[in-house]
Every structure is written in structure tokens, then in C-alpha cells.
mmCIF file of C-alpha atoms in Angstrom:
data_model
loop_
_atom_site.group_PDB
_atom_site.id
_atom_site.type_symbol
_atom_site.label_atom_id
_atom_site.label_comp_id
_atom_site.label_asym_id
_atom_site.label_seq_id
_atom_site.Cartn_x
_atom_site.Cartn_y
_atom_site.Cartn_z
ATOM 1 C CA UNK A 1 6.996 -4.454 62.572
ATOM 2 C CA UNK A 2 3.535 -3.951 62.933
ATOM 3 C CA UNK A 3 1.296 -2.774 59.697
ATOM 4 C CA UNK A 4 -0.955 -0.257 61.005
ATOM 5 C CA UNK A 5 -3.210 0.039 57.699
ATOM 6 C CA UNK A 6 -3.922 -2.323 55.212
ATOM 7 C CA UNK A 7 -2.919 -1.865 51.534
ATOM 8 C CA UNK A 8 -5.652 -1.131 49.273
ATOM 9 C CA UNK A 9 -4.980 -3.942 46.231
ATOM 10 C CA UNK A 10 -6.068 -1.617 43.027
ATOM 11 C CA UNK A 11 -6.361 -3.952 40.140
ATOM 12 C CA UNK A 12 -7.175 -3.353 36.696
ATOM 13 C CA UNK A 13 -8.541 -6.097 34.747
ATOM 14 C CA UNK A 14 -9.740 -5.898 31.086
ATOM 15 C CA UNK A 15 -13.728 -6.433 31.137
ATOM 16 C CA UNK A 16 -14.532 -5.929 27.977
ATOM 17 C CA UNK A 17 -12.687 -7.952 26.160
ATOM 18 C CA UNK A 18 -16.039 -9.806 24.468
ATOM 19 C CA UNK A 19 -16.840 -6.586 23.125
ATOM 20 C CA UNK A 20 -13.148 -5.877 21.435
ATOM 21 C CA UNK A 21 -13.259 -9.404 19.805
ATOM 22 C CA UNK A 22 -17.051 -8.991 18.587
ATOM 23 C CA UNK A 23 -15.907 -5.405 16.962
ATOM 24 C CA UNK A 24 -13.639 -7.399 14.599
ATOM 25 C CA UNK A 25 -15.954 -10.592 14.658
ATOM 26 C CA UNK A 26 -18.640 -9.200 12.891
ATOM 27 C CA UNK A 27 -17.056 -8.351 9.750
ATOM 28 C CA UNK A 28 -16.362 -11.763 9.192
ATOM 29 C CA UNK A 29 -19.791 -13.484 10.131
ATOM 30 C CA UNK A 30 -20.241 -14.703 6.471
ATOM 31 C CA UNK A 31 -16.533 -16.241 6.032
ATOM 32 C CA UNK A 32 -15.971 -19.453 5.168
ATOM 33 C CA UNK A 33 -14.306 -22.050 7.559
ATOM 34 C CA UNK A 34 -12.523 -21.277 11.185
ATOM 35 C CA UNK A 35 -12.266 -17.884 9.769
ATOM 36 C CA UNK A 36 -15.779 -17.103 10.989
ATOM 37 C CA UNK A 37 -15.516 -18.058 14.583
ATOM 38 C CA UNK A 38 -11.759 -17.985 16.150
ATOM 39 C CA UNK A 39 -10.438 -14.740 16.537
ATOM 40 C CA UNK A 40 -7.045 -15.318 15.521
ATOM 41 C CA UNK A 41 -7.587 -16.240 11.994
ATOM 42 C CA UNK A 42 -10.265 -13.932 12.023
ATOM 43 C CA UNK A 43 -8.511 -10.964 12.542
ATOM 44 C CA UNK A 44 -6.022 -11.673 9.573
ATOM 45 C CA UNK A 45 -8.985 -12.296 7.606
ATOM 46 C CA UNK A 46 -11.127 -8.886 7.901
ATOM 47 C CA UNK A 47 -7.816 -7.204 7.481
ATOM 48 C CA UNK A 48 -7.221 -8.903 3.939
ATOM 49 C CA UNK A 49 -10.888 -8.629 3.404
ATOM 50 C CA UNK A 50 -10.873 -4.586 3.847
ATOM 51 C CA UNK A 51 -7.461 -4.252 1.663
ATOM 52 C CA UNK A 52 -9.147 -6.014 -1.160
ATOM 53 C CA UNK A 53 -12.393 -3.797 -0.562
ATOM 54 C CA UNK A 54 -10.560 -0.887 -1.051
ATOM 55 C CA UNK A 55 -8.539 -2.009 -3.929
ATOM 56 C CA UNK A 56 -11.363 -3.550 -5.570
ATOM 57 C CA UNK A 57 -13.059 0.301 -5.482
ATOM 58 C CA UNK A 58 -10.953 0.744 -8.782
ATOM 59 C CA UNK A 59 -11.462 -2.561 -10.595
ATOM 60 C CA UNK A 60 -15.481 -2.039 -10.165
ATOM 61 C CA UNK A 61 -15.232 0.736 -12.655
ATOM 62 C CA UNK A 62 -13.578 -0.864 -15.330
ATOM 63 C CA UNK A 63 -15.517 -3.882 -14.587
ATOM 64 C CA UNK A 64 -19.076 -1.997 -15.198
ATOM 65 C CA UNK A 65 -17.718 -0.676 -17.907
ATOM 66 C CA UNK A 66 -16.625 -3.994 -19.663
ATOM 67 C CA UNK A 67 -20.195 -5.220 -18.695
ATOM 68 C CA UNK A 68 -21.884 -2.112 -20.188
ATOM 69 C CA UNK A 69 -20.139 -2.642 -23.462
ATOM 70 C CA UNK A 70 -21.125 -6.401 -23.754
ATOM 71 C CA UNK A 71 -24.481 -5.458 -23.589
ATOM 72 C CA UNK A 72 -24.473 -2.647 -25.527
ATOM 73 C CA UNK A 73 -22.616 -4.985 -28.211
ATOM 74 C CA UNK A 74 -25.178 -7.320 -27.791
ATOM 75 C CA UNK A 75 -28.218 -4.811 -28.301
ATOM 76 C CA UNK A 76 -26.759 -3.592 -31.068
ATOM 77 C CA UNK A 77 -26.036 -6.435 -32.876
ATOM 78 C CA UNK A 78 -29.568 -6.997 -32.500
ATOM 79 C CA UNK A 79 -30.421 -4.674 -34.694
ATOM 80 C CA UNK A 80 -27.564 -5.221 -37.517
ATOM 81 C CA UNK A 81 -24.772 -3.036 -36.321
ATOM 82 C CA UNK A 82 -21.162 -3.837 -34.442
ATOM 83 C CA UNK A 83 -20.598 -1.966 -31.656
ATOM 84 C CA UNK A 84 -17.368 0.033 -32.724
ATOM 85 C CA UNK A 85 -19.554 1.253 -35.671
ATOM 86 C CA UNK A 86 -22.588 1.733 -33.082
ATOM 87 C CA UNK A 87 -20.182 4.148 -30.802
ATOM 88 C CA UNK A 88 -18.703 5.862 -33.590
ATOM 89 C CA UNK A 89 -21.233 7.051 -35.509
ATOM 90 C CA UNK A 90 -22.847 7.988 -32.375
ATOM 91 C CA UNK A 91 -20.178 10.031 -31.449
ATOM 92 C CA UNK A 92 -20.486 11.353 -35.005
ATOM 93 C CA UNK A 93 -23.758 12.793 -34.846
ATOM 94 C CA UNK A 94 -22.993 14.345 -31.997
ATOM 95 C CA UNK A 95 -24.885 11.724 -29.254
ATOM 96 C CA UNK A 96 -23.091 12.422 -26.332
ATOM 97 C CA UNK A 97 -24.563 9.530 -24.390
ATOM 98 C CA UNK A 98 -22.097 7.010 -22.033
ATOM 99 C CA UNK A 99 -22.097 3.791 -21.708
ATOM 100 C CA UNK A 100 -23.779 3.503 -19.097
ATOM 101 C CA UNK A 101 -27.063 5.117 -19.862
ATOM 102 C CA UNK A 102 -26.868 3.618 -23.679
ATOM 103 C CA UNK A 103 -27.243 0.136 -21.714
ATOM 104 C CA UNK A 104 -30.073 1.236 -19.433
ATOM 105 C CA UNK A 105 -32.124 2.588 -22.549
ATOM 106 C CA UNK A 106 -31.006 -1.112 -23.958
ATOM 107 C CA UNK A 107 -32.688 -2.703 -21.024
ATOM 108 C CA UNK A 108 -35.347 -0.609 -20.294
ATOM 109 C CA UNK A 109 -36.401 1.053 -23.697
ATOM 110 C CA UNK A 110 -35.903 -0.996 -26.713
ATOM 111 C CA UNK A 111 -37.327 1.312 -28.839
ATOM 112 C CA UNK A 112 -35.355 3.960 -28.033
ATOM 113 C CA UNK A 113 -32.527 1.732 -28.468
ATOM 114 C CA UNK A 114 -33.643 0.641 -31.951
ATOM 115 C CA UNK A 115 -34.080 4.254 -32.793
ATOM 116 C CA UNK A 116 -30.574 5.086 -31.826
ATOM 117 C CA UNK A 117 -29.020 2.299 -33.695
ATOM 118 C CA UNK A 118 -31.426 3.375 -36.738
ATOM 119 C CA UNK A 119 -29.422 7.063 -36.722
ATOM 120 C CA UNK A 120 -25.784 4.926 -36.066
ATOM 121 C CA UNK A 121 -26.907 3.127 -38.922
ATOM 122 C CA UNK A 122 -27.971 6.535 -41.185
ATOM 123 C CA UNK A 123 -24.669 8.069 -40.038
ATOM 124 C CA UNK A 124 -22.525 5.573 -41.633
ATOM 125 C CA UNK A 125 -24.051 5.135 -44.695
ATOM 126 C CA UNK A 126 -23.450 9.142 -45.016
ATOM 127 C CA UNK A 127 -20.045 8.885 -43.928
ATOM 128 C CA UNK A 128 -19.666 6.219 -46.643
ATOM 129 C CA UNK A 129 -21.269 8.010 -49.590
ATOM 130 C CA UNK A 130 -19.572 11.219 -48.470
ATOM 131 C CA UNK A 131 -16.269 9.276 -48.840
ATOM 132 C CA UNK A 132 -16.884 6.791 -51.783
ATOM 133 C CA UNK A 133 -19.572 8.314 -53.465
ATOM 134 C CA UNK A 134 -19.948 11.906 -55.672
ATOM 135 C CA UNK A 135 -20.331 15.633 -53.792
ATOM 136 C CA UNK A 136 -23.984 15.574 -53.660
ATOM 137 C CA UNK A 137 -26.016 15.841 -50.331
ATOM 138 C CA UNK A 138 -28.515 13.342 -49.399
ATOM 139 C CA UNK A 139 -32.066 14.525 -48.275
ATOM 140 C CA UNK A 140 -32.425 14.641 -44.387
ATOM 141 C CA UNK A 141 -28.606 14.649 -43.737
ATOM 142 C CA UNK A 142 -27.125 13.934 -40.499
ATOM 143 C CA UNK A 143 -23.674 14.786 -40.831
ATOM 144 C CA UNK A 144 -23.635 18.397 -41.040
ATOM 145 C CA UNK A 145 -23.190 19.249 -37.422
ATOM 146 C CA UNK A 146 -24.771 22.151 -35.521
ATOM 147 C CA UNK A 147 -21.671 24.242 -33.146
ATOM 148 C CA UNK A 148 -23.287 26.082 -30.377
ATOM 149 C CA UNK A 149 -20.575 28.764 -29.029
ATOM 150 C CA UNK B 1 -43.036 22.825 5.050
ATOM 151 C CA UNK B 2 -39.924 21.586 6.648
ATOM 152 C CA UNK B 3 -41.577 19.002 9.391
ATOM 153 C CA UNK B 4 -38.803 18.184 11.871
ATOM 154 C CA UNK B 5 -38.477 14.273 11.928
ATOM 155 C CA UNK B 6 -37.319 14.399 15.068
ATOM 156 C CA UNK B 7 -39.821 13.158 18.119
ATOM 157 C CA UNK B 8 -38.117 13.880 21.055
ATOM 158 C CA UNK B 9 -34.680 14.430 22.783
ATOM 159 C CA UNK B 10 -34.962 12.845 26.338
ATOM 160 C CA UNK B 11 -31.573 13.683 28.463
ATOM 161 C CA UNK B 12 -30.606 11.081 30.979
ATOM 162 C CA UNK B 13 -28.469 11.445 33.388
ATOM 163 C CA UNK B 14 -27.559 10.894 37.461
ATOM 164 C CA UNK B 15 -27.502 14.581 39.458
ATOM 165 C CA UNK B 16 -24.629 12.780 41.566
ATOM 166 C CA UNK B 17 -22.214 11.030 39.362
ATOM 167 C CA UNK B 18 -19.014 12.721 37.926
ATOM 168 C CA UNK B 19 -19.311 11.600 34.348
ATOM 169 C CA UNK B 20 -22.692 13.344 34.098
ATOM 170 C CA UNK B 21 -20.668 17.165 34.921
ATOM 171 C CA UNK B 22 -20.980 18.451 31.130
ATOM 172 C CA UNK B 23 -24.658 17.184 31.456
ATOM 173 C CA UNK B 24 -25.453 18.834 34.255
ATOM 174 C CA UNK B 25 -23.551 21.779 33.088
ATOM 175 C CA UNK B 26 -25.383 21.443 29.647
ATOM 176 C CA UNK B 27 -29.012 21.797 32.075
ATOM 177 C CA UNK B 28 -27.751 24.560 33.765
ATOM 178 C CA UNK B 29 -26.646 26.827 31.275
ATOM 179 C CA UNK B 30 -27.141 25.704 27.316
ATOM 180 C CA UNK B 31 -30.402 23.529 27.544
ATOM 181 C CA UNK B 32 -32.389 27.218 27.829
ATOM 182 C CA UNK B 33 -30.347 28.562 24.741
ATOM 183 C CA UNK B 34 -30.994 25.557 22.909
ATOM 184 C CA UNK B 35 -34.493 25.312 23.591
ATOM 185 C CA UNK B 36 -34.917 29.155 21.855
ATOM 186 C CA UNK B 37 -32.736 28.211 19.267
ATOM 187 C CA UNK B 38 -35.008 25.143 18.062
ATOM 188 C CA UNK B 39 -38.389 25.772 19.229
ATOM 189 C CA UNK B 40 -39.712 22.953 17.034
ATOM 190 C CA UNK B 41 -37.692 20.184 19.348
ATOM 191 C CA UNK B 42 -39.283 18.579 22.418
ATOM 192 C CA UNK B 43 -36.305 18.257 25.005
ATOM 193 C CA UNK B 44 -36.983 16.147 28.475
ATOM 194 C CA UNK B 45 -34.984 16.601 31.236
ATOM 195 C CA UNK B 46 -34.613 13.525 33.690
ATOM 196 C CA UNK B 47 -32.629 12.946 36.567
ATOM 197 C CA UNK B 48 -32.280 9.102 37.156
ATOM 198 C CA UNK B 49 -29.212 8.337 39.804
ATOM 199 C CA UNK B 50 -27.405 5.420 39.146
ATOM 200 C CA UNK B 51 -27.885 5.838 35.560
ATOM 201 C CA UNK B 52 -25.042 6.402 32.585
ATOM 202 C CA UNK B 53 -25.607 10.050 31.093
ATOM 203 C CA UNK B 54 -27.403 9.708 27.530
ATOM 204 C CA UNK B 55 -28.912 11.561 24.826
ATOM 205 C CA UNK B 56 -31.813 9.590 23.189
ATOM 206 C CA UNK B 57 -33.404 10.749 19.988
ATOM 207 C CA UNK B 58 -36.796 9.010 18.872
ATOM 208 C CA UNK B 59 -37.211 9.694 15.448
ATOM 209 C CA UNK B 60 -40.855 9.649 13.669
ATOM 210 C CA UNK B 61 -40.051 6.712 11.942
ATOM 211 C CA UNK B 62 -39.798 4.486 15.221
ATOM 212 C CA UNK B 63 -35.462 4.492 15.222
ATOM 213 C CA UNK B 64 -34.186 5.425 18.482
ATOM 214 C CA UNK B 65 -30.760 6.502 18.552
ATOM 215 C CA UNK B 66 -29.026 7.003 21.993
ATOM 216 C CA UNK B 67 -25.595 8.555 22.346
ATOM 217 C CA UNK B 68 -23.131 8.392 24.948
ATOM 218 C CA UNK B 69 -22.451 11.383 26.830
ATOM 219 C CA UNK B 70 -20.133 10.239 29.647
ATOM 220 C CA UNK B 71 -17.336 13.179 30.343
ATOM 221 C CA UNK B 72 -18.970 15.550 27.456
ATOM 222 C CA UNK B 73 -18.658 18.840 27.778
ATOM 223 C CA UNK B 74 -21.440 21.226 27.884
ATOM 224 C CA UNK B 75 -20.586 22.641 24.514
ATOM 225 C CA UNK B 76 -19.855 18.772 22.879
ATOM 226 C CA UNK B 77 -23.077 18.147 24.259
ATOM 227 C CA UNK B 78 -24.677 21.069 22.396
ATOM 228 C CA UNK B 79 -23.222 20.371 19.218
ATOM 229 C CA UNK B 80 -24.494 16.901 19.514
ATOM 230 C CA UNK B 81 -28.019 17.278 20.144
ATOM 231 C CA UNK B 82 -28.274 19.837 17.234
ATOM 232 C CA UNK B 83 -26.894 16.673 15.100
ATOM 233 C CA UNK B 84 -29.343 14.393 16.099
ATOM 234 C CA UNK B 85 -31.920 17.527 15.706
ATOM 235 C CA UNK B 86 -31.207 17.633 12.039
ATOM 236 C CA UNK B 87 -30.889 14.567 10.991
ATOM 237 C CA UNK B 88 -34.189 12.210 9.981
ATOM 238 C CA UNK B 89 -34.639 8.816 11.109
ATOM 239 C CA UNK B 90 -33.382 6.666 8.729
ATOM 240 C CA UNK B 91 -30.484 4.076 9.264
ATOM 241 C CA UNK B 92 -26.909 5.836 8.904
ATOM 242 C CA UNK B 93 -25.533 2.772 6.320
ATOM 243 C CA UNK B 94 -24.265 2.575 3.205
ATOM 244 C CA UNK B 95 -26.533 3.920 0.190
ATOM 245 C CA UNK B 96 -26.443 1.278 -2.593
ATOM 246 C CA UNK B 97 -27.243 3.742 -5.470
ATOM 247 C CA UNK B 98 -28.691 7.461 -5.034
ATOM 248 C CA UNK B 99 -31.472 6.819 -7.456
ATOM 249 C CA UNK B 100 -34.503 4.619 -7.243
ATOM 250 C CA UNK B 101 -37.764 4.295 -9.269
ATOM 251 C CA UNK B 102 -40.553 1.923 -9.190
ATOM 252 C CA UNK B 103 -41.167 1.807 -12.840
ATOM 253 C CA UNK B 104 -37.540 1.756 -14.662
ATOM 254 C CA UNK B 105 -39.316 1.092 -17.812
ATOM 255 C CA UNK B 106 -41.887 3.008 -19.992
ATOM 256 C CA UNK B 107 -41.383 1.417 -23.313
ATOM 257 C CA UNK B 108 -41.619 -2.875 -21.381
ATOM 258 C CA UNK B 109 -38.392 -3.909 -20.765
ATOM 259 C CA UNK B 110 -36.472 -6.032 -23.207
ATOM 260 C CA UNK B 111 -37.202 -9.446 -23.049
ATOM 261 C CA UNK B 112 -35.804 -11.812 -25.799
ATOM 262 C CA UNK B 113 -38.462 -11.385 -28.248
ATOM 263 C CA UNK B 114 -38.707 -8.015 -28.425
ATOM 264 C CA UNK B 115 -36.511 -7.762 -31.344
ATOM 265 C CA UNK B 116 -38.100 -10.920 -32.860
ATOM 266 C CA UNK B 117 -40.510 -10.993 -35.709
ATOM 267 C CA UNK B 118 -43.276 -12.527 -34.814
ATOM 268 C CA UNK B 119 -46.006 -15.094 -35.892
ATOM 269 C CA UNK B 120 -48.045 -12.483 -37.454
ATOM 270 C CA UNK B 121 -45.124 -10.821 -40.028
ATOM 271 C CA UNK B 122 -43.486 -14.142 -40.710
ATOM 272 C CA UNK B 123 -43.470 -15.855 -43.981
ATOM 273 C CA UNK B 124 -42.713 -19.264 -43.394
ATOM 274 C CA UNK B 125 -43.858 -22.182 -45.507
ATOM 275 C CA UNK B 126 -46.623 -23.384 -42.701
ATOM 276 C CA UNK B 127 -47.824 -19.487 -42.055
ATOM 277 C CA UNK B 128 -48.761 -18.747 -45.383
ATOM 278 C CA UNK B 129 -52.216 -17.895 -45.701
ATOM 279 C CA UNK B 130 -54.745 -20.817 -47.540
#
């Protein structure tokens, strides 16, 4: 039997194979160890490393928030006052500032800062003589709160 | 005024090869359209054989961004370009915080004697005057 035409060999190879392995590869350019460089270990690696991202996403906000009331703890005590009294009052006299910009003004603006922790500090001894003390109304009060509707 | 931040939109692609059909069909028929549409952006046209279609954008901060176009359609194509029309140069990463300020503080930023007393209001038993 004689072949009269020749078979045309179609072959499909995989060319770019470096570029596959460099997509995962660079995510893990600043691991520690084999992790870094073999692709194996590497892929199991970036994989872990973007589950943890993700689930991280909700620990970062109770983790700024810890840090945020450290400092403001810190500032505050500074300037003579605890920090559940600091909030509180605050709160109180109607200071409806987070945590998160009370610590910037910490940082950045002292006196601001001091000033706040000066009304915290006004507020409670109010709250104290409106509790412990007779009926009367000090000069300058705080306490009586304004309602807009 | 609005300035466009995009420099120009330079279309390459081969007048023979089949991947560059939705280019050429983009030439034919859209590139007019688009052209009236935004008469602010500079479009080139080039025909380079042996060449994979692409849509470069030069932006007038100096990025060049240059996008794929092999087996677009003419209307992918158009949707595309008026992507890279509106958008401005800078790199498309992560955003660390949306705010940014080169003086964060007015008041001098606390530093740990802020809070101090110092030499001039203390009474100590070597300040006192003579």
C-alpha cells in the first residue's frame, strides 16, 4: 500500500508555561524560604496567603480600634482622666466624635485634645454634684442638652 | 475646565491577519462615530502587517497603557477605547487611604513634652529664683 500524501503532524504544545508559573510567582516574591522560588510550594503558599488576606479584612477593624483606644487612654490620662470616664462624659455632652478622629486630634492637636478632656472633665463633676450634691445649677452648665428635631 | 488626560490613542493593527477583523471592522465603520463623539481625543490609525492588533493610550503623565485587541469585536473595541478615554494616567493599584495632606498638624504634633511643665513654670528646689 502506497501513501499517496503525507500526514500533516498537528501538535499542540503548551508555550507559555513561564508565564502561568510567573502569574502565581509573583505574589510570593517576598516569602520566606523555598516558598519564594519553587512553584510547588509556592502555589500552596499564595493560596493560604490570600485566605488569610481576606479573613484578616475583619480583624483589621477591631484591631484599629483596640489601637485607637490605647492611645486615646493614653492621651487622656495625660491630662488626669481614665478613658471610660473620658468617653462617657463625652458622649454626655453630646460629642459625637469616634475613636478614630479623637486619636488623630490626640496626635495631631494636643490642644484640642486637652480642651476636650477639660469639658470630659467639667461634665463629670456636674454629673456628680447633680447626683450627690443639692438642686442648684452651676454657672456655665454643660449638662442641659440642646434637642434639635 | 475638564482637560482630557489622555494624549493619544494610536490603533495598531495588520490589514491581513484574522485576529485584527473587529479592528478593521472598528476603522471601517465606528472609528468615524467615535471620533464625533470625542472630539477632544487624538486617534492614529496604523496599519503595520505582521503586527498583534493593539490599542495604546499615552497618558499626559508619561504611563502608556496598551490593550490587547486580538478577536475584539468592533463594538468591544468601542467600548474600550472610551475606557481608556476617560480614565487619567495614574497607576490602576490599590489606594492606601483616600485622604492625604501635607501638613496633618496645625496645633505641632504631640511629642512627649507637650504635656510637660516645663523649666520655666517649675518649682523645684534648684529653679527657685536667688
Amino acid at each position: 500500500m502506497v501513501l499517496l500524501s503525507a500526514p500533516r503532524w498537528l501538535r499542540s504544545r503548551l508555550t507559555d508555561r513561564f508565564w502561568r508559573v510567573q502569574e502565581v510567582l509573583k505574589y510570593a516574591r517576598h516569602f520566606r524560604g523555598r516558598k519564594n522560588r519553587c512553584y510547588k510550594l509556592a502555589v500552596i503558599s499564595v493560596r493560604r496567603a490570600f485566605v488569610r488576606s481576606t479573613k484578616a479584612r475583619r480583624e483589621k477593624k477591631r484591631f484599629l480600634r483596640a489601637l485607637w483606644i490605647t492611645r486615646i487612654e493614653a492621651a487622656s490620662l495625660e491630662h488626669g482622666l481614665k478613658y471610660p470616664a473620658f468617653i462617657s462624659n463625652l458622649v454626655k455632652s453630646q460629642v459625637e466624635l469616634n475613636r478614630k478622629v479623637i486619636a488623630d486630634l490626640a496626635i495631631y492637636e494636643p490642644k484640642t485634645f486637652k480642651s476636650l478632656a477639660a469639658l470630659a472633665q467639667r461634665r463629670r463633676q456636674e454629673g456628680f454634684l447633680a447626683a450627690l450634691g443639692d438642686g442648684k445649677e452651676p454657672e456655665g452648665i454643660f449638662s442641659r442638652m440642646v434637642r434639635h428635631y | 475646565r475638564y482637560v482630557r488626560q489622555l494624549q493619544r490613542l494610536q490603533l495598531l493593527f495588520s490589514p491581513t491577519s484574522p485576529d485584527s477583523r473587529g479592528a478593521r471592522q472598528f476603522v471601517e465603520e465606528a472609528a468615524m462615530d467615535f471620533a464625533r463623539q470625542h472630539p477632544d481625543v487624538v486617534l492614529y490609525v496604523s496599519p503595520r502587517s505582521g503586527r498583534a492588533p493593539v490599542l495604546m493610550a499615552e497618558y499626559l503623565n508619561g504611563t502608556v497603557r496598551e490593550e490587547l485587541i486580538n478577536s475584539k469585536t468592533s463594538e468591544e473595541i468601542v467600548q474600550l477605547a472610551t475606557k481608556l478615554a476617560r480614565q487619567s494616567g495614574l497607576d490602576i493599584i490599590r489606594i492606601r487611604k483616600p485622604f492625604h495632606t501635607d501638613n496633618p498638624s496645625i496645633q505641632g504634633q504631640w511629642h512627649p513634652l507637650t504635656n510637660k511643665p516645663s523649666a520655666l513654670t517649675v518649682q523645684g528646689p534648684r529653679l527657685q529664683p536667688k
